[in-house]
Amino acid sequence: MNVRLKLLGGYLLVALMMAVTALIAWRADNASAEKAAAQEAAQLAQGIAKDISYGLPVDTPNEITTPLYYSTSSLDNYLQRMHTTQHRDVVVVDTGKFILGDVITENVGRTFDHDTGNEIALTIADGKPRLFVETSEDYPDGIKQVVVQMRSTGNVTIGAVILEYTPLYNQMMAGARQAQRVILSTAAFATLLVLLLGSVLAGSLTRRITALTAAVGVIRSGDYSHRVRPDGRDEIGGLARAFNAMAEQLERSAREILAKEYTDSILANAGEGIFGADPAGRIAFANEAAGRITGLGAEDLLNREAVLLLPEAGESLTAGTKEGLLNRPDGTAVRVEYTVSMIQKDGRPIGAVIVLRDVSRQRALEHDLRHQALHDALTGLPNRKLLLDRLEHALTRSRASGEQIALLYLDLDGFKRVNDSLGHNAGDLLLRTAADRLSSVLRPHDTVARLGGDEFAVLLEGASPAIVDSLTRACLEALAVPFVVHGREAVVTVSIGVVPDAARYTDADEVVRNADVAMYAAKDQGKNRYLLFENQMHEQLLSRLDCEARLRDAVHRGELRLHLQPVVGIPDGRMHGVEALVRWQDPDRGLQQPGSFIPLAEETGMIIEIDRWILREACHTVRQWQLHNPQTAPAWVSVNLSAAHLETADLTDQVAYALSATGLSPQCLVLELTETMLMRDLAVTSARLQELRELGVRIAIDDFGTGYSSLGYLRDIPVDVLKIDRSFITGLAGNGRQQELVSAVVQLGHTLGLRVVVEGVEDAEQLALLTVMGCRFAQGYHLGRPEPVGSLYERTLKPTPHV
């Protein structure tokens, strides 16, 4: 296929694509008109619903509006007026689909049953507008209807409004047809125009390409004087000009011998320094790069002895590659690599060619790479690899000389809290400051290394037990001083594992492992301390690993148990909701409280799997309770979310699946998050919470008062429930100032429209004070301890006196 046919085929394809695009636009315009008609009808219906449920707008001052819903005559007048003046047919039904108002008065009091898909009942239930087609003997083609929910002034669903929008739909579609005819006409014209232009352009292009092809044939025959007409500013015109330039160059090359000029050009433009030496070793020629690298210039290099110029050259030039530091006349120095190639003729040397390269930047880069491979990028300290290397050498020296060495393994306590609350930049600054503090309290020959995260190691050489004890305490004290990062004070401590007299162990890996084990033992004993390694610590570590392995399979083996704690109304004493809590039925150790395994789950990432189990189990349990005994069933269930679970990308999908799979209403689920989690990244957190609220789920701030306690952020974060921490309730009786604080927080929550729940109510006196303060919900051991679902279910069946 020739070029012209290919071009014509391309234009034909473009024309077809334009035609397809026009058809798509026609269909899209048609669909857009249908959608616009439906949206307009829904808005009109919603306006009518507000007029009926709230009353018509007042036109005189102090006029009291009465909802049309409560007056049959007013409602009928309103509907007849809508029919007469606006040609709109409206039907009003209550929540049972009984017709309250209709233009056809004979239908009033009947049940509306023309929505075969039960769209009216669905809209009354969930508030979403729906479309349906009403068919009857009088209207065999069907009537397009839209139904919207009707709510009272107290935001209670009282029924629905059905609006016929067939006239509106026909009007919209009539307007759309004119636009569709314009689209199709324009597309047809454009298609024909493209085909016409394609034919003309294809002929023009092929003629010019044919002329270029013929010219190439002439050049191949040896006639370099032939030229083509360089018409046009497009690529073919550029190709013609390039062809002419090539022909001129070939013609000039055929007339002249340019060998010397080519050689000089190569030397002048080479990036490497090149110079030649005569048999006596003097420089006979040099290019500009050689003059630039040496700092002497090409002219000044001539007649100089090469061996005096080149570093490490020796007494005479010898073939090979060498490297050294070349001193320039201006006092600077560069590292150069040069290669000497000897030139011989008839078996005798007649000179040499030297290729000179500036490798200063390359060597500096190699040095940086070696440094980065052995040092931590954040703190500049040696990394694990360099530490192990130095430790191996230190062990060898210690075994030979008898000098004692020790290794400290340090892990910052509370660093994750700082990182999560203040951000990673603040965490990095804290790590750099910690590294500086450690270096400042140790001896110059001691090695401080960062192993990763918030873990450090210190290698002490020439360290007697007294020195080890002194330096370890110095590290503890240095890191116990509060850090100031980004204007905030952050307090962290350090847990240290110590391996004294490290030469007793086999190798560096064993020493580091033992120090790590001792560090974990220090954390288990309360943190902010150091412990010397002991062999039994290995057994404790193995026990921890075993616990981790068993916990990892606990969900799949069905060992987790759901306990519920009541949330009680004040002052009625009735259980309104429950909080879902998890227990672990460990086959080896019995029923475990959350404090014995939740921290381990958070460290290992298993908390996400546990959270998912609690979410599904809580939703299923409460839904089944509501189905079997709705009189005693809690109205909602609260489920705690961990920080790791909040950060998962599919959290909203998980919650939606749990609700749909169990059938629990979204309004019955409350997700609890702590203040620290909410404030970690306010923009991201607010967006994630908004997604959850759009499902209908409620959000609670758990343990309010233990984190930032900033009342301002309650305005910005989409939450529904405020749970006051138990620390506010402890010591409430007899403390007037604390009572005023709790009362203020309760009233603030109520003012913001939040449900306020007070946690940790332990006695009747606290409950009485909360009642006086106007608190409406509370939970605590005085009101009900967490207990298995079956136990709580049975207890609620028994009548209980008011608390």
Short mmCIF file of N, CA and C in Angstrom, two decimals, residues 292-403:
data_model
loop_
_atom_site.label_atom_id
_atom_site.label_comp_id
_atom_site.label_asym_id
_atom_site.label_seq_id
_atom_site.Cartn_x
_atom_site.Cartn_y
_atom_site.Cartn_z
N ARG A 292 42.52 22.53 30.08
CA ARG A 292 41.56 22.89 31.12
C ARG A 292 41.76 22.05 32.38
N ILE A 293 42.00 20.75 32.23
CA ILE A 293 42.17 19.88 33.40
C ILE A 293 43.42 20.25 34.17
N THR A 294 44.54 20.50 33.46
CA THR A 294 45.81 20.82 34.15
C THR A 294 45.86 22.25 34.64
N GLY A 295 44.98 23.12 34.10
CA GLY A 295 44.99 24.51 34.50
C GLY A 295 46.06 25.34 33.83
N LEU A 296 46.75 24.77 32.84
CA LEU A 296 47.85 25.47 32.17
C LEU A 296 47.45 26.03 30.81
N GLY A 297 46.39 25.51 30.19
CA GLY A 297 46.04 25.89 28.85
C GLY A 297 46.79 25.04 27.83
N ALA A 298 46.17 24.84 26.67
CA ALA A 298 46.78 23.97 25.66
C ALA A 298 48.13 24.47 25.18
N GLU A 299 48.29 25.76 25.00
CA GLU A 299 49.55 26.31 24.49
C GLU A 299 50.68 26.14 25.49
N ASP A 300 50.42 26.38 26.79
CA ASP A 300 51.47 26.29 27.80
C ASP A 300 51.92 24.86 28.07
N LEU A 301 51.10 23.87 27.65
CA LEU A 301 51.51 22.48 27.86
C LEU A 301 52.62 22.05 26.90
N LEU A 302 52.73 22.70 25.74
CA LEU A 302 53.71 22.28 24.73
C LEU A 302 55.13 22.39 25.27
N ASN A 303 55.97 21.39 24.93
CA ASN A 303 57.40 21.34 25.28
C ASN A 303 57.66 21.08 26.77
N ARG A 304 56.60 20.86 27.57
CA ARG A 304 56.82 20.48 28.98
C ARG A 304 57.10 18.99 29.06
N GLU A 305 57.89 18.59 30.08
CA GLU A 305 58.17 17.17 30.28
C GLU A 305 56.94 16.52 30.93
N ALA A 306 56.44 15.49 30.30
CA ALA A 306 55.22 14.86 30.77
C ALA A 306 55.37 14.23 32.15
N VAL A 307 56.54 13.65 32.42
CA VAL A 307 56.72 12.98 33.71
C VAL A 307 56.70 13.96 34.87
N LEU A 308 57.08 15.25 34.60
CA LEU A 308 57.04 16.25 35.67
C LEU A 308 55.63 16.77 35.90
N LEU A 309 54.79 16.63 34.91
CA LEU A 309 53.42 17.11 35.02
C LEU A 309 52.49 16.08 35.64
N LEU A 310 52.65 14.84 35.27
CA LEU A 310 51.71 13.79 35.70
C LEU A 310 52.09 13.25 37.07
N PRO A 311 51.13 13.11 37.99
CA PRO A 311 51.43 12.54 39.31
C PRO A 311 51.71 11.04 39.21
N GLU A 312 52.60 10.53 40.07
CA GLU A 312 52.93 9.11 40.13
C GLU A 312 53.51 8.58 38.83
N ALA A 313 54.09 9.47 37.99
CA ALA A 313 54.59 9.02 36.68
C ALA A 313 55.95 8.33 36.80
N GLY A 314 56.74 8.67 37.79
CA GLY A 314 58.08 8.10 37.91
C GLY A 314 59.09 8.87 37.06
N GLU A 315 60.20 8.20 36.69
CA GLU A 315 61.27 8.87 35.95
C GLU A 315 61.02 8.89 34.45
N SER A 316 60.19 7.99 33.94
CA SER A 316 59.92 7.96 32.50
C SER A 316 58.52 7.41 32.27
N LEU A 317 58.03 7.71 31.08
CA LEU A 317 56.68 7.26 30.75
C LEU A 317 56.67 5.76 30.50
N THR A 318 55.73 5.10 31.12
CA THR A 318 55.54 3.66 30.90
C THR A 318 54.06 3.41 30.62
N ALA A 319 53.80 2.43 29.78
CA ALA A 319 52.41 2.14 29.41
C ALA A 319 51.63 1.66 30.63
N GLY A 320 50.36 2.08 30.69
CA GLY A 320 49.49 1.66 31.79
C GLY A 320 48.62 2.80 32.27
N THR A 321 47.82 2.52 33.29
CA THR A 321 46.88 3.50 33.86
C THR A 321 47.25 3.77 35.31
N LYS A 322 47.32 5.04 35.67
CA LYS A 322 47.65 5.45 37.03
C LYS A 322 46.70 6.54 37.48
N GLU A 323 46.73 6.80 38.76
CA GLU A 323 45.85 7.82 39.35
C GLU A 323 46.60 8.57 40.43
N GLY A 324 46.32 9.87 40.54
CA GLY A 324 46.98 10.66 41.56
C GLY A 324 46.37 12.04 41.64
N LEU A 325 46.98 12.87 42.53
CA LEU A 325 46.50 14.23 42.73
C LEU A 325 47.36 15.18 41.92
N LEU A 326 46.73 15.93 41.01
CA LEU A 326 47.46 16.86 40.14
C LEU A 326 47.30 18.27 40.69
N ASN A 327 48.44 18.93 40.98
CA ASN A 327 48.43 20.29 41.52
C ASN A 327 48.43 21.30 40.38
N ARG A 328 47.50 22.26 40.44
CA ARG A 328 47.40 23.27 39.40
C ARG A 328 48.18 24.52 39.80
N PRO A 329 48.50 25.37 38.82
CA PRO A 329 49.25 26.60 39.14
C PRO A 329 48.49 27.54 40.08
N ASP A 330 47.15 27.50 40.09
CA ASP A 330 46.39 28.41 40.95
C ASP A 330 46.27 27.91 42.38
N GLY A 331 46.95 26.81 42.72
CA GLY A 331 46.92 26.28 44.08
C GLY A 331 45.87 25.23 44.34
N THR A 332 44.97 25.02 43.40
CA THR A 332 43.97 23.97 43.56
C THR A 332 44.54 22.63 43.09
N ALA A 333 43.82 21.57 43.44
CA ALA A 333 44.26 20.23 43.05
C ALA A 333 43.05 19.41 42.62
N VAL A 334 43.28 18.55 41.63
CA VAL A 334 42.23 17.65 41.18
C VAL A 334 42.78 16.24 41.12
N ARG A 335 41.89 15.29 41.35
CA ARG A 335 42.30 13.89 41.23
C ARG A 335 42.11 13.46 39.79
N VAL A 336 43.18 12.95 39.19
CA VAL A 336 43.13 12.57 37.78
C VAL A 336 43.53 11.11 37.62
N GLU A 337 42.99 10.52 36.55
CA GLU A 337 43.37 9.19 36.11
C GLU A 337 43.87 9.32 34.67
N TYR A 338 45.02 8.76 34.36
CA TYR A 338 45.55 8.90 33.00
C TYR A 338 46.06 7.54 32.52
N THR A 339 45.95 7.39 31.20
CA THR A 339 46.40 6.16 30.55
C THR A 339 47.47 6.51 29.52
N VAL A 340 48.63 5.84 29.61
CA VAL A 340 49.74 6.06 28.69
C VAL A 340 49.78 4.91 27.68
N SER A 341 49.73 5.26 26.40
CA SER A 341 49.83 4.26 25.32
C SER A 341 51.07 4.59 24.49
N MET A 342 52.02 3.66 24.44
CA MET A 342 53.28 3.90 23.71
C MET A 342 53.04 3.70 22.21
N ILE A 343 53.68 4.55 21.39
CA ILE A 343 53.59 4.46 19.93
C ILE A 343 54.95 3.97 19.39
N GLN A 344 54.89 2.94 18.57
CA GLN A 344 56.13 2.37 18.00
C GLN A 344 56.02 2.36 16.47
N LYS A 345 57.19 2.45 15.85
CA LYS A 345 57.29 2.34 14.39
C LYS A 345 58.53 1.56 14.06
N ASP A 346 58.36 0.54 13.28
CA ASP A 346 59.47 -0.34 12.92
C ASP A 346 60.17 -0.89 14.16
N GLY A 347 59.38 -1.14 15.19
CA GLY A 347 59.93 -1.76 16.40
C GLY A 347 60.60 -0.81 17.35
N ARG A 348 60.62 0.45 17.12
CA ARG A 348 61.27 1.39 18.05
C ARG A 348 60.24 2.44 18.50
N PRO A 349 60.33 2.91 19.75
CA PRO A 349 59.38 3.89 20.25
C PRO A 349 59.59 5.26 19.62
N ILE A 350 58.46 5.87 19.23
CA ILE A 350 58.57 7.20 18.64
C ILE A 350 57.74 8.22 19.44
N GLY A 351 57.20 7.80 20.56
CA GLY A 351 56.45 8.72 21.40
C GLY A 351 55.35 8.00 22.15
N ALA A 352 54.42 8.79 22.68
CA ALA A 352 53.31 8.22 23.47
C ALA A 352 52.10 9.14 23.38
N VAL A 353 50.93 8.55 23.57
CA VAL A 353 49.67 9.29 23.67
C VAL A 353 49.12 9.12 25.09
N ILE A 354 48.83 10.26 25.72
CA ILE A 354 48.31 10.22 27.10
C ILE A 354 46.87 10.73 27.09
N VAL A 355 45.96 9.93 27.65
CA VAL A 355 44.55 10.32 27.82
C VAL A 355 44.34 10.62 29.30
N LEU A 356 43.93 11.86 29.59
CA LEU A 356 43.83 12.36 30.96
C LEU A 356 42.36 12.61 31.31
N ARG A 357 41.91 12.11 32.48
CA ARG A 357 40.52 12.28 32.91
C ARG A 357 40.48 12.86 34.32
N ASP A 358 39.57 13.83 34.52
CA ASP A 358 39.33 14.40 35.86
C ASP A 358 38.32 13.49 36.57
N VAL A 359 38.76 12.79 37.62
CA VAL A 359 37.88 11.83 38.33
C VAL A 359 37.55 12.33 39.72
N SER A 360 37.72 13.62 39.98
CA SER A 360 37.45 14.16 41.33
C SER A 360 36.00 13.91 41.73
N ARG A 361 35.06 14.28 40.86
CA ARG A 361 33.65 14.12 41.20
C ARG A 361 33.28 12.64 41.32
N GLN A 362 33.82 11.81 40.47
CA GLN A 362 33.53 10.37 40.52
C GLN A 362 34.01 9.76 41.83
N ARG A 363 35.24 10.14 42.24
CA ARG A 363 35.77 9.58 43.49
C ARG A 363 34.98 10.10 44.70
N ALA A 364 34.57 11.40 44.62
CA ALA A 364 33.78 11.95 45.72
C ALA A 364 32.44 11.21 45.82
N LEU A 365 31.84 10.92 44.66
CA LEU A 365 30.58 10.19 44.65
C LEU A 365 30.77 8.78 45.21
N GLU A 366 31.84 8.13 44.83
CA GLU A 366 32.11 6.78 45.35
C GLU A 366 32.29 6.82 46.86
N HIS A 367 32.98 7.89 47.34
CA HIS A 367 33.16 8.02 48.79
C HIS A 367 31.82 8.21 49.49
N ASP A 368 30.95 9.05 48.88
CA ASP A 368 29.63 9.27 49.47
C ASP A 368 28.82 7.98 49.49
N LEU A 369 28.91 7.20 48.42
CA LEU A 369 28.17 5.94 48.37
C LEU A 369 28.66 4.97 49.44
N ARG A 370 30.00 4.92 49.61
CA ARG A 370 30.53 4.04 50.66
C ARG A 370 30.07 4.52 52.04
N HIS A 371 30.05 5.86 52.21
CA HIS A 371 29.61 6.39 53.50
C HIS A 371 28.14 6.07 53.75
N GLN A 372 27.30 6.25 52.71
CA GLN A 372 25.89 5.97 52.85
C GLN A 372 25.62 4.50 53.12
N ALA A 373 26.46 3.64 52.55
CA ALA A 373 26.27 2.20 52.76
C ALA A 373 26.57 1.79 54.19
N LEU A 374 27.36 2.61 54.90
CA LEU A 374 27.79 2.24 56.25
C LEU A 374 27.29 3.20 57.32
N HIS A 375 26.50 4.22 56.93
CA HIS A 375 26.03 5.21 57.89
C HIS A 375 24.54 5.45 57.71
N ASP A 376 23.91 5.87 58.79
CA ASP A 376 22.49 6.18 58.78
C ASP A 376 22.27 7.54 58.13
N ALA A 377 21.35 7.61 57.18
CA ALA A 377 21.14 8.85 56.43
C ALA A 377 20.56 9.96 57.29
N LEU A 378 19.76 9.62 58.31
CA LEU A 378 19.10 10.64 59.12
C LEU A 378 20.04 11.27 60.14
N THR A 379 20.78 10.43 60.88
CA THR A 379 21.61 10.94 61.98
C THR A 379 23.09 11.04 61.63
N GLY A 380 23.51 10.40 60.55
CA GLY A 380 24.93 10.37 60.21
C GLY A 380 25.74 9.39 61.04
N LEU A 381 25.09 8.64 61.93
CA LEU A 381 25.77 7.66 62.76
C LEU A 381 26.07 6.40 61.96
N PRO A 382 27.02 5.58 62.41
CA PRO A 382 27.22 4.27 61.79
C PRO A 382 25.91 3.47 61.82
N ASN A 383 25.70 2.65 60.76
CA ASN A 383 24.50 1.82 60.74
C ASN A 383 24.83 0.42 61.26
N ARG A 384 23.87 -0.47 61.15
CA ARG A 384 24.04 -1.82 61.69
C ARG A 384 25.24 -2.54 61.06
N LYS A 385 25.41 -2.38 59.74
CA LYS A 385 26.50 -3.07 59.05
C LYS A 385 27.85 -2.63 59.58
N LEU A 386 28.04 -1.31 59.73
CA LEU A 386 29.33 -0.82 60.23
C LEU A 386 29.52 -1.19 61.69
N LEU A 387 28.43 -1.16 62.47
CA LEU A 387 28.54 -1.55 63.88
C LEU A 387 29.01 -3.00 64.00
N LEU A 388 28.40 -3.90 63.21
CA LEU A 388 28.79 -5.31 63.29
C LEU A 388 30.25 -5.50 62.88
N ASP A 389 30.70 -4.73 61.88
CA ASP A 389 32.10 -4.83 61.46
C ASP A 389 33.03 -4.38 62.59
N ARG A 390 32.71 -3.23 63.19
CA ARG A 390 33.56 -2.74 64.29
C ARG A 390 33.50 -3.67 65.49
N LEU A 391 32.31 -4.24 65.74
CA LEU A 391 32.18 -5.15 66.88
C LEU A 391 33.00 -6.41 66.66
N GLU A 392 33.02 -6.95 65.43
CA GLU A 392 33.84 -8.12 65.14
C GLU A 392 35.32 -7.84 65.38
N HIS A 393 35.79 -6.68 64.90
CA HIS A 393 37.19 -6.32 65.13
C HIS A 393 37.47 -6.12 66.61
N ALA A 394 36.52 -5.50 67.32
CA ALA A 394 36.71 -5.29 68.75
C ALA A 394 36.77 -6.61 69.50
N LEU A 395 35.94 -7.59 69.10
CA LEU A 395 35.97 -8.90 69.74
C LEU A 395 37.33 -9.57 69.52
N THR A 396 37.87 -9.44 68.31
CA THR A 396 39.18 -10.03 68.02
C THR A 396 40.25 -9.39 68.88
N ARG A 397 40.25 -8.07 68.98
CA ARG A 397 41.25 -7.37 69.79
C ARG A 397 41.09 -7.73 71.26
N SER A 398 39.84 -7.83 71.72
CA SER A 398 39.60 -8.13 73.13
C SER A 398 40.12 -9.52 73.50
N ARG A 399 39.91 -10.50 72.62
CA ARG A 399 40.38 -11.85 72.92
C ARG A 399 41.91 -11.92 72.92
N ALA A 400 42.53 -11.04 72.13
CA ALA A 400 43.99 -11.04 72.07
C ALA A 400 44.61 -10.30 73.24
N SER A 401 44.00 -9.18 73.67
CA SER A 401 44.60 -8.33 74.70
C SER A 401 43.99 -8.52 76.07
N GLY A 402 42.78 -9.11 76.14
CA GLY A 402 42.11 -9.27 77.42
C GLY A 402 41.34 -8.03 77.84
N GLU A 403 41.33 -6.99 77.01
CA GLU A 403 40.60 -5.77 77.32
C GLU A 403 39.10 -6.02 77.17
#
